[in-house]
PDB file of C-alpha atoms in Angstrom:
ATOM      1  CA  UNK D 111     103.635-106.147 137.795  1.00 46.00           C
ATOM      2  CA  UNK D 112     102.455-103.932 135.011  1.00 46.00           C
ATOM      3  CA  UNK D 113      98.941-104.839 135.795  1.00 48.00           C
ATOM      4  CA  UNK D 114      99.147-103.666 139.434  1.00 47.00           C
ATOM      5  CA  UNK D 115     100.844-100.462 138.409  1.00 47.00           C
ATOM      6  CA  UNK D 116      98.152 -99.801 135.850  1.00 47.00           C
ATOM      7  CA  UNK D 117      95.368-100.397 138.342  1.00 46.00           C
ATOM      8  CA  UNK D 118      96.908 -97.964 140.798  1.00 45.00           C
ATOM      9  CA  UNK D 119      97.315 -95.336 138.123  1.00 45.00           C
ATOM     10  CA  UNK D 120      93.732 -95.791 137.009  1.00 46.00           C
ATOM     11  CA  UNK D 121      92.387 -95.401 140.534  1.00 46.00           C
ATOM     12  CA  UNK D 122      94.368 -92.227 141.007  1.00 46.00           C
ATOM     13  CA  UNK D 123      93.108 -90.771 137.762  1.00 45.00           C
ATOM     14  CA  UNK D 124      89.528 -91.632 138.656  1.00 45.00           C
ATOM     15  CA  UNK D 125      89.848 -89.978 142.042  1.00 44.00           C
ATOM     16  CA  UNK D 126      91.166 -86.844 140.421  1.00 43.00           C
ATOM     17  CA  UNK D 127      88.333 -86.822 137.909  1.00 44.00           C
ATOM     18  CA  UNK D 128      85.769 -87.299 140.687  1.00 45.00           C
ATOM     19  CA  UNK D 129      87.213 -84.376 142.601  1.00 45.00           C
ATOM     20  CA  UNK D 130      86.920 -82.292 139.460  1.00 46.00           C
ATOM     21  CA  UNK D 131      83.146 -82.852 139.390  1.00 46.00           C
ATOM     22  CA  UNK D 132      82.633 -81.300 142.814  1.00 47.00           C
ATOM     23  CA  UNK D 133      82.999 -84.447 144.898  1.00 47.00           C
ATOM     24  CA  UNK D 134      85.140 -83.933 147.979  1.00 48.00           C
ATOM     25  CA  UNK D 135      84.893 -80.158 147.765  1.00 44.00           C
ATOM     26  CA  UNK D 136      83.985 -78.229 150.876  1.00 41.00           C
ATOM     27  CA  UNK D 137      80.775 -76.284 150.482  1.00 38.00           C
ATOM     28  CA  UNK D 138      80.762 -72.847 152.054  1.00 34.00           C
ATOM     29  CA  UNK D 139      77.599 -70.923 152.801  1.00 38.00           C
ATOM     30  CA  UNK D 140      77.230 -67.185 152.399  1.00 43.00           C
ATOM     31  CA  UNK D 141      78.240 -66.733 156.060  1.00 52.00           C
ATOM     32  CA  UNK D 142      81.559 -68.631 155.818  1.00 57.00           C
ATOM     33  CA  UNK D 143      80.009 -71.977 156.636  1.00 49.00           C
ATOM     34  CA  UNK D 144      78.467 -70.737 159.843  1.00 69.00           C
ATOM     35  CA  UNK D 145      74.857 -70.647 158.734  1.00 81.00           C
ATOM     36  CA  UNK D 146      72.203 -67.952 159.091  1.00 89.00           C
ATOM     37  CA  UNK D 147      72.873 -65.333 161.753  1.00 91.00           C
ATOM     38  CA  UNK D 148      70.357 -64.065 164.342  1.00 92.00           C
ATOM     39  CA  UNK D 149      70.410 -61.587 167.222  1.00 92.00           C
ATOM     40  CA  UNK D 150      72.445 -62.732 170.229  1.00 92.00           C
ATOM     41  CA  UNK D 151      69.995 -63.539 173.079  1.00 93.00           C
ATOM     42  CA  UNK D 152      72.646 -62.851 175.767  1.00 93.00           C
ATOM     43  CA  UNK D 153      73.303 -59.409 174.341  1.00 95.00           C
ATOM     44  CA  UNK D 154      69.572 -58.704 174.090  1.00 95.00           C
ATOM     45  CA  UNK D 155      69.126 -59.623 177.773  1.00 95.00           C
ATOM     46  CA  UNK D 156      72.105 -57.491 178.832  1.00 96.00           C
ATOM     47  CA  UNK D 157      70.773 -54.483 176.909  1.00 97.00           C
ATOM     48  CA  UNK D 158      67.397 -54.959 178.624  1.00 97.00           C
ATOM     49  CA  UNK D 159      69.158 -55.224 182.003  1.00 96.00           C
ATOM     50  CA  UNK D 160      71.024 -51.965 181.375  1.00 96.00           C
ATOM     51  CA  UNK D 161      67.741 -50.236 180.509  1.00 96.00           C
ATOM     52  CA  UNK D 162      66.069 -51.634 183.629  1.00 95.00           C
ATOM     53  CA  UNK D 163      68.961 -50.507 185.834  1.00 94.00           C
ATOM     54  CA  UNK D 164      68.872 -46.972 184.458  1.00 94.00           C
ATOM     55  CA  UNK D 165      65.088 -46.820 184.873  1.00 94.00           C
ATOM     56  CA  UNK D 166      65.256 -48.126 188.450  1.00 91.00           C
ATOM     57  CA  UNK D 167      68.002 -45.661 189.315  1.00 91.00           C
ATOM     58  CA  UNK D 168      65.861 -42.751 188.123  1.00 91.00           C
ATOM     59  CA  UNK D 169      62.826 -44.006 190.039  1.00 91.00           C
ATOM     60  CA  UNK D 170      64.780 -44.656 193.244  1.00 87.00           C
ATOM     61  CA  UNK D 171      66.543 -41.317 193.006  1.00 87.00           C
ATOM     62  CA  UNK D 172      63.242 -39.425 192.961  1.00 87.00           C
ATOM     63  CA  UNK D 173      61.368 -41.663 195.417  1.00 86.00           C
ATOM     64  CA  UNK D 174      64.088 -41.723 198.043  1.00 82.00           C
ATOM     65  CA  UNK D 175      64.809 -38.019 197.619  1.00 83.00           C
ATOM     66  CA  UNK D 176      61.170 -37.214 198.346  1.00 82.00           C
ATOM     67  CA  UNK D 177      61.089 -39.319 201.530  1.00 79.00           C
ATOM     68  CA  UNK D 178      64.370 -37.920 202.799  1.00 79.00           C
ATOM     69  CA  UNK D 179      63.306 -34.353 202.078  1.00 80.00           C
ATOM     70  CA  UNK D 180      59.949 -34.769 203.832  1.00 77.00           C
ATOM     71  CA  UNK D 181      61.468 -36.143 207.031  1.00 76.00           C
ATOM     72  CA  UNK D 182      64.575 -33.976 206.931  1.00 71.00           C
ATOM     73  CA  UNK D 183      62.584 -30.812 206.357  1.00 72.00           C
ATOM     74  CA  UNK D 184      60.598 -31.267 209.548  1.00 72.00           C
ATOM     75  CA  UNK D 185      57.252 -31.387 207.751  1.00 76.00           C
ATOM     76  CA  UNK D 186      56.342 -34.997 208.596  1.00 79.00           C
ATOM     77  CA  UNK D 187      58.348 -35.886 211.663  1.00 83.00           C
ATOM     78  CA  UNK D 188      60.432 -33.775 214.032  1.00 85.00           C
ATOM     79  CA  UNK D 189      62.812 -34.460 216.867  1.00 87.00           C
ATOM     80  CA  UNK D 190      66.081 -36.293 217.452  1.00 90.00           C
ATOM     81  CA  UNK D 191      64.711 -39.639 216.198  1.00 89.00           C
ATOM     82  CA  UNK D 192      63.571 -37.969 212.981  1.00 86.00           C
ATOM     83  CA  UNK D 193      66.991 -36.398 212.500  1.00 87.00           C
ATOM     84  CA  UNK D 194      68.712 -39.763 213.044  1.00 90.00           C
ATOM     85  CA  UNK D 195      66.320 -41.492 210.648  1.00 88.00           C
ATOM     86  CA  UNK D 196      66.874 -38.785 208.042  1.00 87.00           C
ATOM     87  CA  UNK D 197      70.667 -39.094 208.289  1.00 89.00           C
ATOM     88  CA  UNK D 198      70.504 -42.888 207.965  1.00 91.00           C
ATOM     89  CA  UNK D 199      68.016 -42.786 205.085  1.00 88.00           C
ATOM     90  CA  UNK D 200      70.099 -40.190 203.251  1.00 89.00           C
ATOM     91  CA  UNK D 201      73.214 -42.332 203.690  1.00 92.00           C
ATOM     92  CA  UNK D 202      71.450 -45.452 202.453  1.00 91.00           C
ATOM     93  CA  UNK D 203      70.025 -43.548 199.486  1.00 89.00           C
ATOM     94  CA  UNK D 204      73.503 -42.400 198.525  1.00 91.00           C
ATOM     95  CA  UNK D 205      74.897 -45.925 198.960  1.00 94.00           C
ATOM     96  CA  UNK D 206      72.149 -47.624 196.924  1.00 91.00           C
ATOM     97  CA  UNK D 207      72.508 -45.177 194.048  1.00 90.00           C
ATOM     98  CA  UNK D 208      76.304 -45.539 194.100  1.00 93.00           C
ATOM     99  CA  UNK D 209      76.063 -49.340 193.994  1.00 92.00           C
ATOM    100  CA  UNK D 210      73.581 -49.245 191.123  1.00 89.00           C
ATOM    101  CA  UNK D 211      75.817 -46.730 189.357  1.00 91.00           C
ATOM    102  CA  UNK D 212      78.724 -49.186 189.560  1.00 95.00           C
ATOM    103  CA  UNK D 213      76.614 -51.931 187.978  1.00 95.00           C
ATOM    104  CA  UNK D 214      75.862 -49.992 184.795  1.00 95.00           C
ATOM    105  CA  UNK D 215      79.489 -49.906 183.521  1.00 97.00           C
ATOM    106  CA  UNK D 216      79.852 -53.623 184.313  1.00 97.00           C
ATOM    107  CA  UNK D 217      76.776 -54.439 182.247  1.00 97.00           C
ATOM    108  CA  UNK D 218      77.985 -52.155 179.439  1.00 97.00           C
ATOM    109  CA  UNK D 219      81.359 -53.928 179.454  1.00 97.00           C
ATOM    110  CA  UNK D 220      79.590 -57.293 179.209  1.00 96.00           C
ATOM    111  CA  UNK D 221      77.513 -55.974 176.298  1.00 96.00           C
ATOM    112  CA  UNK D 222      80.729 -54.950 174.575  1.00 95.00           C
ATOM    113  CA  UNK D 223      82.077 -58.500 174.764  1.00 94.00           C
ATOM    114  CA  UNK D 224      78.983 -60.065 173.163  1.00 92.00           C
ATOM    115  CA  UNK D 225      78.679 -60.509 169.433  1.00 92.00           C
ATOM    116  CA  UNK D 226      75.639 -58.777 167.983  1.00 93.00           C
ATOM    117  CA  UNK D 227      74.808 -61.761 165.775  1.00 92.00           C
ATOM    118  CA  UNK D 228      75.288 -65.493 166.381  1.00 90.00           C
ATOM    119  CA  UNK D 229      74.323 -68.618 164.477  1.00 90.00           C
ATOM    120  CA  UNK D 230      70.939 -70.188 165.075  1.00 90.00           C
ATOM    121  CA  UNK D 231      72.568 -73.084 166.940  1.00 87.00           C
ATOM    122  CA  UNK D 232      74.542 -70.744 169.182  1.00 88.00           C
ATOM    123  CA  UNK D 233      71.402 -68.714 169.880  1.00 88.00           C
ATOM    124  CA  UNK D 234      69.510 -71.846 170.916  1.00 88.00           C
ATOM    125  CA  UNK D 235      72.338 -72.837 173.260  1.00 87.00           C
ATOM    126  CA  UNK D 236      72.457 -69.361 174.767  1.00 85.00           C
ATOM    127  CA  UNK D 237      68.684 -69.312 175.277  1.00 82.00           C
ATOM    128  CA  UNK D 238      68.875 -72.603 177.181  1.00 82.00           C
ATOM    129  CA  UNK D 239      71.527 -71.030 179.430  1.00 74.00           C
ATOM    130  CA  UNK D 240      69.173 -68.108 180.137  1.00 73.00           C
ATOM    131  CA  UNK D 241      66.426 -70.368 181.519  1.00 67.00           C
TER     132      UNK D 241
END
């Protein structure tokens, strides 16, 4: 009996000594075990989308305003058909700009939910999702 008790005690002592030398310890990197961090590709795409939307809104605002003003002013086309076209074009211009204007806050909200930095593995997964 003593022999079995001694063997168990010796194994326990050896395990404790091994743990003292660094075996069985969890290694933690500088980023809390997450690895190196990189820019979030989803966030980068959303920021680019917001910029594109704002640019397109500015371009459409000026382009459509010019067309509507030319026809509505009677310089290019006159008559009842021109007036009807002008009214419809002006309404569509207003509607398009309003719809684009509603998209910008949605994109900004999505940007706010994305982390600025992600791990390399997460970034690779997100890039695959973008394809």
